[in-house]
Amino acid sequence: MGKRKTKPIVAVVGRPNVGKSTLFNVLAGEMISIVKDTPGITRDRIYADVSWLDMSFTLIDTGGIEPDSKDVILSQMREQAEIAIETADVILFMVDVKQGLVDADAKVADMLRKSKKPIVLVVNKVDHVEKYMADVYEFYNMGIGDPHPISAANRTGIGDMLDVVTSYFNKTVSAEEEDERIKVAIVGKPNVGKSSIINRLVGENRVIVSDIAGTTRDAIDTDIRYNGKDYVFIDTAGLRKKNKIKEELERYMIVRTVSAVERADIAVLVIDAVEGVTEQDAKIAGIAHERGKAVIIAVNKWDAIEKDNKTVNKFTNKVREVLSFMSYAEIIFISAVTGQRLPKLYETIDIVNENHSMRVSTGVLNEIMAEAVALQQPPSDKGKRLRLYYITQVSVKPPTFVIFVNDKELMHFSYTRYIENKIREAFGFRGTPLKFIIRERKENQ
């Protein structure tokens, strides 16, 4: 099994109007991959995948601030800093050369410094380096290292800044590479029973869960050995403040989910059986789907449902309908309260983990493709017909295939999906998304 590097997470912290969103848009620019059919991705650009040279990372915006008074700005910046310290591998702290060093900046810098996380201090709006250099140097007073001048609007200094940001990566990644344990993120809306499931799996309540919405505590990794195998459960439960407004809670939940899912191979999406599957569930599912993780949908509190012989089918159909973009996901019905079918969760995790890292030989793939093409003719356009030459699997987690064709434009989404279905018919691949890369090869090559 190939080692998989976890994508590092870079969180942006800064006061209002220092230019965070401008930088965000420049970095995400063309590189943001908006997957059609995935809910919640385009509306709230809380995170984006960025590639720089041969490295890629996830950029997270820790929060917008509604500036109305200095106190609010400071308290909300502290909040941002907390989220960043908790979830990020590298923190990008942004200040504005034209506003100069502000009291709130200095206070937040103290917090960040204590975290011992790598911090990159970015001074934005430096349109003329000569003109502003003295002002840039003023930021040395914060005591968090060298200030890096950029102009997000003019796109200057950004390469140098990214070099600094990415220079911190390998130091944080290497430890995880050797880790052969199966990593499972337990994700879902607040109060669907994520912690109860982990407690039940551990068999001892070492995570204290109260029934109050927004229980305070940090994400905790729980190591469990079951049937001779090692698992790490990455929990996203627990939110800091009870009096947070709904949008902030949601942003916080998404940031938590992105960082947990990024570190995991498998996401277990917990849905509340009593409440049914919701738009918010779809948003969280979209994060795992976008990142190519294996997915298990665990319908919790199933003991609380009045059942007849059609209940499971009805619920399953509803889930499939709302989460139509991940028809590959496995669904299981459990109860953390009674422990019903929890052993089945391990079994399902093992199965989808194998599928997520399964390799199929090139010979067999090409047989399946040839058969598929014979059964259903490839599309044509203006007399030119699509030809599929060759297919091969290039990586796992998720299984990723390259198909060589004569004309990329002719390879419609629906035909790729048809090939995918034929591969799934042969190998199952239950629980894992499959990725297809279409490459063009000229006829005579």
One Martini backbone bead per residue (centre of mass of N, CA, C, O) as a GRO file, in nm:
protein
  445
    1MET     BB    1   0.093   0.038   0.024
    2GLY     BB    2   0.070   0.354  -0.018
    3LYS     BB    3   0.173   0.640   0.083
    4ARG     BB    4  -0.006   0.912   0.241
    5LYS     BB    5  -0.032   1.235   0.223
    6THR     BB    6  -0.123   1.487   0.401
    7LYS     BB    7  -0.287   1.767   0.378
    8PRO     BB    8  -0.216   2.063   0.451
    9ILE     BB    9  -0.303   2.332   0.681
   10VAL     BB   10  -0.405   2.671   0.611
   11ALA     BB   11  -0.456   2.950   0.819
   12VAL     BB   12  -0.644   3.252   0.828
   13VAL     BB   13  -0.553   3.555   0.996
   14GLY     BB   14  -0.756   3.858   1.055
   15ARG     BB   15  -0.863   4.146   1.009
   16PRO     BB   16  -1.054   4.352   0.877
   17ASN     BB   17  -0.955   4.463   0.560
   18VAL     BB   18  -0.663   4.316   0.487
   19GLY     BB   19  -0.721   4.088   0.244
   20LYS     BB   20  -0.813   3.788   0.259
   21SER     BB   21  -1.005   3.746   0.015
   22THR     BB   22  -0.809   3.826  -0.201
   23LEU     BB   23  -0.603   3.606  -0.149
   24PHE     BB   24  -0.790   3.371  -0.171
   25ASN     BB   25  -0.869   3.423  -0.470
   26VAL     BB   26  -0.587   3.408  -0.588
   27LEU     BB   27  -0.514   3.121  -0.489
   28ALA     BB   28  -0.772   2.981  -0.593
   29GLY     BB   29  -0.874   3.074  -0.841
   30GLU     BB   30  -0.839   2.836  -1.075
   31MET     BB   31  -0.785   2.607  -0.851
   32ILE     BB   32  -1.067   2.577  -0.794
   33SER     BB   33  -1.267   2.291  -0.732
   34ILE     BB   34  -1.572   2.273  -0.869
   35VAL     BB   35  -1.809   2.048  -0.789
   36LYS     BB   36  -2.048   1.931  -0.926
   37ASP     BB   37  -2.316   1.838  -0.714
   38THR     BB   38  -2.187   1.985  -0.472
   39PRO     BB   39  -2.264   2.093  -0.180
   40GLY     BB   40  -2.152   2.397  -0.034
   41ILE     BB   41  -1.904   2.512  -0.205
   42THR     BB   42  -1.966   2.793  -0.344
   43ARG     BB   43  -2.095   2.974  -0.131
   44ASP     BB   44  -1.872   2.886   0.098
   45ARG     BB   45  -1.545   3.001   0.100
   46ILE     BB   46  -1.365   2.852   0.339
   47TYR     BB   47  -1.228   2.661   0.126
   48ALA     BB   48  -0.916   2.565  -0.049
   49ASP     BB   49  -0.731   2.436  -0.311
   50VAL     BB   50  -0.372   2.449  -0.325
   51SER     BB   51  -0.108   2.497  -0.564
   52TRP     BB   52   0.260   2.462  -0.527
   53LEU     BB   53   0.415   2.330  -0.739
   54ASP     BB   54   0.438   2.013  -0.568
   55MET     BB   55   0.221   2.143  -0.375
   56SER     BB   56  -0.050   2.086  -0.145
   57PHE     BB   57  -0.329   2.271   0.003
   58THR     BB   58  -0.538   2.391   0.264
   59LEU     BB   59  -0.740   2.671   0.270
   60ILE     BB   60  -0.842   2.866   0.559
   61ASP     BB   61  -1.113   3.057   0.669
   62THR     BB   62  -1.171   3.157   1.003
   63GLY     BB   63  -1.319   3.443   0.956
   64GLY     BB   64  -1.547   3.680   0.982
   65ILE     BB   65  -1.585   4.030   1.061
   66GLU     BB   66  -1.792   4.244   1.240
   67PRO     BB   67  -1.725   4.573   1.248
   68ASP     BB   68  -1.789   4.778   1.554
   69SER     BB   69  -1.560   4.706   1.766
   70LYS     BB   70  -1.273   4.650   1.926
   71ASP     BB   71  -1.369   4.418   2.104
   72VAL     BB   72  -1.488   4.241   1.888
   73ILE     BB   73  -1.240   4.209   1.719
   74LEU     BB   74  -1.069   4.072   1.931
   75SER     BB   75  -1.252   3.833   2.003
   76GLN     BB   76  -1.269   3.725   1.706
   77MET     BB   77  -0.966   3.685   1.666
   78ARG     BB   78  -0.930   3.479   1.887
   79GLU     BB   79  -1.114   3.275   1.763
   80GLN     BB   80  -0.953   3.237   1.506
   81ALA     BB   81  -0.694   3.151   1.645
   82GLU     BB   82  -0.808   2.897   1.771
   83ILE     BB   83  -0.882   2.752   1.515
   84ALA     BB   84  -0.598   2.759   1.393
   85ILE     BB   85  -0.443   2.613   1.618
   86GLU     BB   86  -0.621   2.353   1.603
   87THR     BB   87  -0.610   2.293   1.264
   88ALA     BB   88  -0.326   2.386   1.183
   89ASP     BB   89   0.003   2.378   1.044
   90VAL     BB   90  -0.030   2.674   0.929
   91ILE     BB   91  -0.005   3.026   0.995
   92LEU     BB   92  -0.171   3.308   0.850
   93PHE     BB   93  -0.078   3.637   0.923
   94MET     BB   94  -0.270   3.931   0.860
   95VAL     BB   95  -0.167   4.254   0.749
   96ASP     BB   96  -0.170   4.624   0.722
   97VAL     BB   97   0.032   4.871   0.614
   98LYS     BB   98  -0.178   5.116   0.629
   99GLN     BB   99  -0.265   5.058   0.937
  100GLY     BB  100  -0.071   4.905   1.080
  101LEU     BB  101  -0.004   4.854   1.409
  102VAL     BB  102  -0.234   4.690   1.603
  103ASP     BB  103  -0.341   4.597   1.901
  104ALA     BB  104  -0.484   4.333   1.814
  105ASP     BB  105  -0.242   4.210   1.675
  106ALA     BB  106  -0.058   4.182   1.922
  107LYS     BB  107  -0.244   3.999   2.090
  108VAL     BB  108  -0.262   3.766   1.885
  109ALA     BB  109   0.039   3.713   1.861
  110ASP     BB  110   0.070   3.598   2.144
  111MET     BB  111  -0.109   3.353   2.102
  112LEU     BB  112   0.044   3.230   1.862
  113ARG     BB  113   0.321   3.200   1.993
  114LYS     BB  114   0.229   2.992   2.217
  115SER     BB  115   0.155   2.751   2.010
  116LYS     BB  116   0.414   2.666   1.822
  117LYS     BB  117   0.328   2.740   1.553
  118PRO     BB  118   0.363   2.812   1.242
  119ILE     BB  119   0.432   3.153   1.132
  120VAL     BB  120   0.303   3.377   0.880
  121LEU     BB  121   0.386   3.703   0.812
  122VAL     BB  122   0.155   3.918   0.637
  123VAL     BB  123   0.198   4.206   0.433
  124ASN     BB  124  -0.034   4.403   0.300
  125LYS     BB  125  -0.045   4.651   0.047
  126VAL     BB  126   0.244   4.641  -0.106
  127ASP     BB  127   0.289   4.824  -0.387
  128HIS     BB  128   0.562   4.962  -0.272
  129VAL     BB  129   0.843   4.866  -0.145
  130GLU     BB  130   1.006   5.122  -0.090
  131LYS     BB  131   0.784   5.293   0.045
  132TYR     BB  132   0.707   5.053   0.282
  133MET     BB  133   0.946   4.916   0.434
  134ALA     BB  134   0.940   5.059   0.708
  135ASP     BB  135   0.653   4.956   0.780
  136VAL     BB  136   0.718   4.658   0.772
  137TYR     BB  137   0.932   4.654   1.005
  138GLU     BB  138   0.738   4.715   1.238
  139PHE     BB  139   0.640   4.403   1.259
  140TYR     BB  140   0.872   4.292   1.432
  141ASN     BB  141   0.740   4.377   1.713
  142MET     BB  142   0.564   4.111   1.744
  143GLY     BB  143   0.752   3.847   1.759
  144ILE     BB  144   0.691   3.651   1.469
  145GLY     BB  145   0.895   3.743   1.272
  146ASP     BB  146   0.898   3.777   0.947
  147PRO     BB  147   0.791   4.003   0.723
  148HIS     BB  148   0.575   3.957   0.432
  149PRO     BB  149   0.551   4.120   0.142
  150ILE     BB  150   0.238   4.210  -0.020
  151SER     BB  151   0.004   4.204  -0.312
  152ALA     BB  152  -0.291   4.079  -0.378
  153ALA     BB  153  -0.399   4.265  -0.602
  154ASN     BB  154  -0.103   4.251  -0.768
  155ARG     BB  155   0.048   3.979  -0.721
  156THR     BB  156   0.280   4.032  -0.505
  157GLY     BB  157   0.489   3.809  -0.321
  158ILE     BB  158   0.348   3.523  -0.331
  159GLY     BB  159   0.569   3.321  -0.391
  160ASP     BB  160   0.742   3.377  -0.143
  161MET     BB  161   0.524   3.309   0.060
  162LEU     BB  162   0.480   3.012  -0.030
  163ASP     BB  163   0.762   2.917   0.031
  164VAL     BB  164   0.734   2.957   0.333
  165VAL     BB  165   0.487   2.790   0.391
  166THR     BB  166   0.599   2.515   0.258
  167SER     BB  167   0.858   2.482   0.440
  168TYR     BB  168   0.678   2.351   0.685
  169PHE     BB  169   0.559   2.078   0.596
  170ASN     BB  170   0.744   1.820   0.625
  171LYS     BB  171   0.763   1.834   0.934
  172THR     BB  172   0.448   1.739   0.967
  173VAL     BB  173   0.420   1.476   0.778
  174SER     BB  174   0.619   1.234   0.837
  175ALA     BB  175   0.484   1.100   1.086
  176GLU     BB  176   0.222   0.996   0.929
  177GLU     BB  177   0.337   0.806   0.708
  178GLU     BB  178   0.398   0.548   0.900
  179ASP     BB  179   0.093   0.519   0.937
  180GLU     BB  180  -0.114   0.219   0.922
  181ARG     BB  181  -0.362   0.311   1.027
  182ILE     BB  182  -0.697   0.346   1.045
  183LYS     BB  183  -0.860   0.644   0.938
  184VAL     BB  184  -1.140   0.795   1.120
  185ALA     BB  185  -1.398   1.016   1.054
  186ILE     BB  186  -1.631   1.176   1.264
  187VAL     BB  187  -1.918   1.307   1.112
  188GLY     BB  188  -2.136   1.594   1.168
  189LYS     BB  189  -2.360   1.726   1.323
  190PRO     BB  190  -2.468   1.843   1.588
  191ASN     BB  191  -2.610   1.599   1.795
  192VAL     BB  192  -2.589   1.292   1.651
  193GLY     BB  193  -2.360   1.107   1.820
  194LYS     BB  194  -2.048   1.093   1.790
  195SER     BB  195  -1.936   1.047   2.079
  196SER     BB  196  -2.107   0.803   2.157
  197ILE     BB  197  -1.982   0.617   1.954
  198ILE     BB  198  -1.694   0.629   2.057
  199ASN     BB  199  -1.751   0.541   2.344
  200ARG     BB  200  -1.867   0.267   2.263
  201LEU     BB  201  -1.611   0.164   2.123
  202VAL     BB  202  -1.428   0.192   2.373
  203GLY     BB  203  -1.601   0.125   2.653
  204GLU     BB  204  -1.521   0.410   2.770
  205ASN     BB  205  -1.569   0.722   2.932
  206ARG     BB  206  -1.325   0.950   2.822
  207VAL     BB  207  -1.547   1.122   2.702
  208ILE     BB  208  -1.714   1.406   2.773
  209VAL     BB  209  -2.071   1.413   2.751
  210SER     BB  210  -2.311   1.639   2.698
  211ASP     BB  211  -2.638   1.767   2.616
  212ILE     BB  212  -2.516   2.020   2.529
  213ALA     BB  213  -2.498   2.241   2.309
  214GLY     BB  214  -2.177   2.296   2.276
  215THR     BB  215  -1.945   2.137   2.371
  216THR     BB  216  -1.642   2.164   2.540
  217ARG     BB  217  -1.381   2.066   2.313
  218ASP     BB  218  -1.149   1.889   2.166
  219ALA     BB  219  -1.013   1.721   1.942
  220ILE     BB  220  -0.999   1.361   1.953
  221ASP     BB  221  -0.791   1.095   1.946
  222THR     BB  222  -0.882   0.750   1.905
  223ASP     BB  223  -0.747   0.454   2.008
  224ILE     BB  224  -0.819   0.133   1.851
  225ARG     BB  225  -0.848  -0.212   1.932
  226TYR     BB  226  -0.970  -0.457   1.687
  227ASN     BB  227  -0.917  -0.759   1.603
  228GLY     BB  228  -0.597  -0.674   1.569
  229LYS     BB  229  -0.670  -0.376   1.494
  230ASP     BB  230  -0.590  -0.041   1.400
  231TYR     BB  231  -0.749   0.262   1.514
  232VAL     BB  232  -0.849   0.600   1.420
  233PHE     BB  233  -1.048   0.838   1.584
  234ILE     BB  234  -1.185   1.134   1.448
  235ASP     BB  235  -1.311   1.403   1.614
  236THR     BB  236  -1.573   1.680   1.578
  237ALA     BB  237  -1.664   1.749   1.836
  238GLY     BB  238  -1.727   2.023   1.981
  239LEU     BB  239  -1.797   2.343   2.097
  240ARG     BB  240  -1.724   2.625   2.245
  241LYS     BB  241  -1.979   2.817   2.226
  242LYS     BB  242  -2.310   2.877   2.312
  243ASN     BB  243  -2.346   3.192   2.186
  244LYS     BB  244  -2.340   3.130   1.905
  245ILE     BB  245  -2.396   3.180   1.595
  246LYS     BB  246  -2.498   2.994   1.340
  247GLU     BB  247  -2.283   3.066   1.126
  248GLU     BB  248  -2.040   3.013   1.304
  249LEU     BB  249  -2.096   2.723   1.364
  250GLU     BB  250  -2.085   2.630   1.075
  251ARG     BB  251  -1.800   2.715   1.011
  252TYR     BB  252  -1.667   2.554   1.233
  253MET     BB  253  -1.767   2.280   1.134
  254ILE     BB  254  -1.628   2.289   0.860
  255VAL     BB  255  -1.340   2.319   0.954
  256ARG     BB  256  -1.332   2.063   1.120
  257THR     BB  257  -1.404   1.871   0.892
  258VAL     BB  258  -1.175   1.927   0.699
  259SER     BB  259  -0.945   1.847   0.899
  260ALA     BB  260  -1.039   1.557   0.955
  261VAL     BB  261  -1.069   1.447   0.666
  262GLU     BB  262  -0.777   1.500   0.573
  263ARG     BB  263  -0.659   1.276   0.790
  264ALA     BB  264  -0.836   1.071   0.652
  265ASP     BB  265  -0.981   0.787   0.479
  266ILE     BB  266  -1.249   0.783   0.650
  267ALA     BB  267  -1.596   0.868   0.649
  268VAL     BB  268  -1.832   0.913   0.910
  269LEU     BB  269  -2.167   0.978   0.862
  270VAL     BB  270  -2.380   1.122   1.089
  271ILE     BB  271  -2.726   1.046   1.131
  272ASP     BB  272  -3.044   1.145   1.228
  273ALA     BB  273  -3.319   0.952   1.237
  274VAL     BB  274  -3.532   1.150   1.348
  275GLU     BB  275  -3.460   1.395   1.148
  276GLY     BB  276  -3.304   1.316   0.917
  277VAL     BB  277  -3.205   1.417   0.608
  278THR     BB  278  -2.999   1.701   0.530
  279GLU     BB  279  -2.845   1.971   0.398
  280GLN     BB  280  -2.613   1.962   0.605
  281ASP     BB  281  -2.526   1.677   0.545
  282ALA     BB  282  -2.450   1.734   0.250
  283LYS     BB  283  -2.223   1.929   0.310
  284ILE     BB  284  -2.043   1.730   0.462
  285ALA     BB  285  -2.030   1.515   0.243
  286GLY     BB  286  -1.892   1.699   0.028
  287ILE     BB  287  -1.614   1.705   0.160
  288ALA     BB  288  -1.546   1.403   0.126
  289HIS     BB  289  -1.596   1.382  -0.176
  290GLU     BB  290  -1.393   1.597  -0.277
  291ARG     BB  291  -1.150   1.421  -0.119
  292GLY     BB  292  -1.179   1.107  -0.182
  293LYS     BB  293  -1.335   0.951   0.033
  294ALA     BB  294  -1.443   0.723   0.223
  295VAL     BB  295  -1.798   0.621   0.284
  296ILE     BB  296  -2.009   0.624   0.579
  297ILE     BB  297  -2.347   0.586   0.666
  298ALA     BB  298  -2.468   0.665   0.993
  299VAL     BB  299  -2.765   0.571   1.140
  300ASN     BB  300  -2.873   0.712   1.420
  301LYS     BB  301  -3.118   0.629   1.651
  302TRP     BB  302  -3.281   0.364   1.556
  303ASP     BB  303  -3.430   0.295   1.828
  304ALA     BB  304  -3.637   0.560   1.794
  305ILE     BB  305  -3.788   0.397   1.571
  306GLU     BB  306  -4.064   0.324   1.408
  307LYS     BB  307  -4.130  -0.002   1.274
  308ASP     BB  308  -4.128  -0.158   0.962
  309ASN     BB  309  -4.056  -0.334   0.668
  310LYS     BB  310  -3.994  -0.029   0.521
  311THR     BB  311  -3.803   0.167   0.670
  312VAL     BB  312  -3.521   0.120   0.552
  313ASN     BB  313  -3.590   0.180   0.258
  314LYS     BB  314  -3.694   0.463   0.291
  315PHE     BB  315  -3.440   0.586   0.413
  316THR     BB  316  -3.243   0.508   0.195
  317ASN     BB  317  -3.378   0.667  -0.035
  318LYS     BB  318  -3.347   0.943   0.094
  319VAL     BB  319  -3.041   0.945   0.110
  320ARG     BB  320  -2.989   0.901  -0.196
  321GLU     BB  321  -3.127   1.164  -0.277
  322VAL     BB  322  -2.964   1.379  -0.111
  323LEU     BB  323  -2.686   1.191  -0.179
  324SER     BB  324  -2.647   1.153  -0.501
  325PHE     BB  325  -2.323   1.202  -0.529
  326MET     BB  326  -2.300   0.920  -0.323
  327SER     BB  327  -2.378   0.611  -0.420
  328TYR     BB  328  -2.126   0.451  -0.287
  329ALA     BB  329  -2.220   0.463  -0.016
  330GLU     BB  330  -2.251   0.333   0.290
  331ILE     BB  331  -2.521   0.189   0.487
  332ILE     BB  332  -2.597   0.223   0.843
  333PHE     BB  333  -2.777   0.097   1.130
  334ILE     BB  334  -2.770   0.258   1.450
  335SER     BB  335  -2.686   0.248   1.819
  336ALA     BB  336  -2.533   0.403   2.083
  337VAL     BB  337  -2.718   0.328   2.317
  338THR     BB  338  -2.745   0.000   2.251
  339GLY     BB  339  -2.520  -0.102   2.026
  340GLN     BB  340  -2.638  -0.139   1.761
  341ARG     BB  341  -2.430  -0.250   1.507
  342LEU     BB  342  -2.128  -0.168   1.579
  343PRO     BB  343  -1.957  -0.403   1.470
  344LYS     BB  344  -2.039  -0.335   1.173
  345LEU     BB  345  -1.864  -0.088   1.146
  346TYR     BB  346  -1.592  -0.229   1.129
  347GLU     BB  347  -1.653  -0.403   0.888
  348THR     BB  348  -1.708  -0.164   0.697
  349ILE     BB  349  -1.437  -0.027   0.725
  350ASP     BB  350  -1.270  -0.260   0.610
  351ILE     BB  351  -1.400  -0.271   0.334
  352VAL     BB  352  -1.359   0.027   0.240
  353ASN     BB  353  -1.055   0.025   0.278
  354GLU     BB  354  -0.995  -0.180   0.060
  355ASN     BB  355  -1.130  -0.028  -0.174
  356HIS     BB  356  -0.962   0.240  -0.147
  357SER     BB  357  -0.682   0.038  -0.192
  358MET     BB  358  -0.744  -0.078  -0.467
  359ARG     BB  359  -0.604  -0.286  -0.727
  360VAL     BB  360  -0.611  -0.299  -1.084
  361SER     BB  361  -0.542  -0.454  -1.354
  362THR     BB  362  -0.489  -0.356  -1.673
  363GLY     BB  363  -0.601  -0.595  -1.827
  364VAL     BB  364  -0.883  -0.603  -1.696
  365LEU     BB  365  -0.969  -0.315  -1.757
  366ASN     BB  366  -0.958  -0.347  -2.071
  367GLU     BB  367  -1.175  -0.560  -2.088
  368ILE     BB  368  -1.403  -0.397  -1.966
  369MET     BB  369  -1.392  -0.167  -2.170
  370ALA     BB  370  -1.439  -0.326  -2.429
  371GLU     BB  371  -1.715  -0.432  -2.343
  372ALA     BB  372  -1.853  -0.160  -2.297
  373VAL     BB  373  -1.816  -0.055  -2.589
  374ALA     BB  374  -1.976  -0.287  -2.724
  375LEU     BB  375  -2.251  -0.227  -2.570
  376GLN     BB  376  -2.175   0.097  -2.586
  377GLN     BB  377  -2.153   0.343  -2.782
  378PRO     BB  378  -1.975   0.594  -2.835
  379PRO     BB  379  -1.980   0.908  -2.879
  380SER     BB  380  -2.071   1.161  -3.124
  381ASP     BB  381  -1.941   1.440  -3.339
  382LYS     BB  382  -1.955   1.537  -3.641
  383GLY     BB  383  -1.853   1.228  -3.719
  384LYS     BB  384  -1.699   1.201  -3.450
  385ARG     BB  385  -1.556   0.939  -3.268
  386LEU     BB  386  -1.509   0.797  -2.982
  387ARG     BB  387  -1.195   0.676  -2.850
  388LEU     BB  388  -1.078   0.398  -2.659
  389TYR     BB  389  -0.757   0.278  -2.579
  390TYR     BB  390  -0.688   0.314  -2.255
  391ILE     BB  391  -0.646   0.170  -1.921
  392THR     BB  392  -0.531   0.293  -1.590
  393GLN     BB  393  -0.400   0.265  -1.272
  394VAL     BB  394  -0.240   0.525  -1.061
  395SER     BB  395  -0.416   0.513  -0.784
  396VAL     BB  396  -0.499   0.551  -0.440
  397LYS     BB  397  -0.692   0.706  -0.235
  398PRO     BB  398  -0.841   0.702  -0.456
  399PRO     BB  399  -0.922   0.534  -0.716
  400THR     BB  400  -0.721   0.599  -1.015
  401PHE     BB  401  -0.790   0.679  -1.359
  402VAL     BB  402  -0.666   0.642  -1.693
  403ILE     BB  403  -0.794   0.769  -2.005
  404PHE     BB  404  -0.737   0.707  -2.342
  405VAL     BB  405  -0.814   0.939  -2.607
  406ASN     BB  406  -0.890   1.118  -2.899
  407ASP     BB  407  -1.129   1.305  -2.747
  408LYS     BB  408  -1.217   1.483  -2.478
  409GLU     BB  409  -1.488   1.620  -2.565
  410LEU     BB  410  -1.636   1.335  -2.614
  411MET     BB  411  -1.606   1.275  -2.306
  412HIS     BB  412  -1.858   1.231  -2.138
  413PHE     BB  413  -1.975   1.211  -1.830
  414SER     BB  414  -2.171   0.970  -1.888
  415TYR     BB  415  -1.950   0.777  -1.999
  416THR     BB  416  -1.775   0.766  -1.754
  417ARG     BB  417  -1.997   0.652  -1.573
  418TYR     BB  418  -2.036   0.392  -1.730
  419ILE     BB  419  -1.754   0.282  -1.680
  420GLU     BB  420  -1.771   0.289  -1.378
  421ASN     BB  421  -2.006   0.088  -1.350
  422LYS     BB  422  -1.852  -0.151  -1.475
  423ILE     BB  423  -1.629  -0.160  -1.260
  424ARG     BB  424  -1.823  -0.200  -1.022
  425GLU     BB  425  -1.948  -0.464  -1.114
  426ALA     BB  426  -1.672  -0.618  -1.091
  427PHE     BB  427  -1.551  -0.478  -0.788
  428GLY     BB  428  -1.753  -0.267  -0.641
  429PHE     BB  429  -1.627  -0.032  -0.455
  430ARG     BB  430  -1.747   0.006  -0.185
  431GLY     BB  431  -1.735   0.342  -0.041
  432THR     BB  432  -1.582   0.450  -0.302
  433PRO     BB  433  -1.448   0.664  -0.492
  434LEU     BB  434  -1.388   0.750  -0.836
  435LYS     BB  435  -1.122   0.843  -1.055
  436PHE     BB  436  -1.106   1.036  -1.366
  437ILE     BB  437  -0.865   1.063  -1.630
  438ILE     BB  438  -0.845   1.248  -1.929
  439ARG     BB  439  -0.661   1.158  -2.221
  440GLU     BB  440  -0.484   1.252  -2.503
  441ARG     BB  441  -0.446   1.066  -2.821
  442LYS     BB  442  -0.324   1.029  -3.106
  443GLU     BB  443  -0.385   0.808  -3.349
  444ASN     BB  444  -0.057   0.765  -3.441
  445GLN     BB  445   0.087   0.689  -3.153
   0.00000   0.00000   0.00000
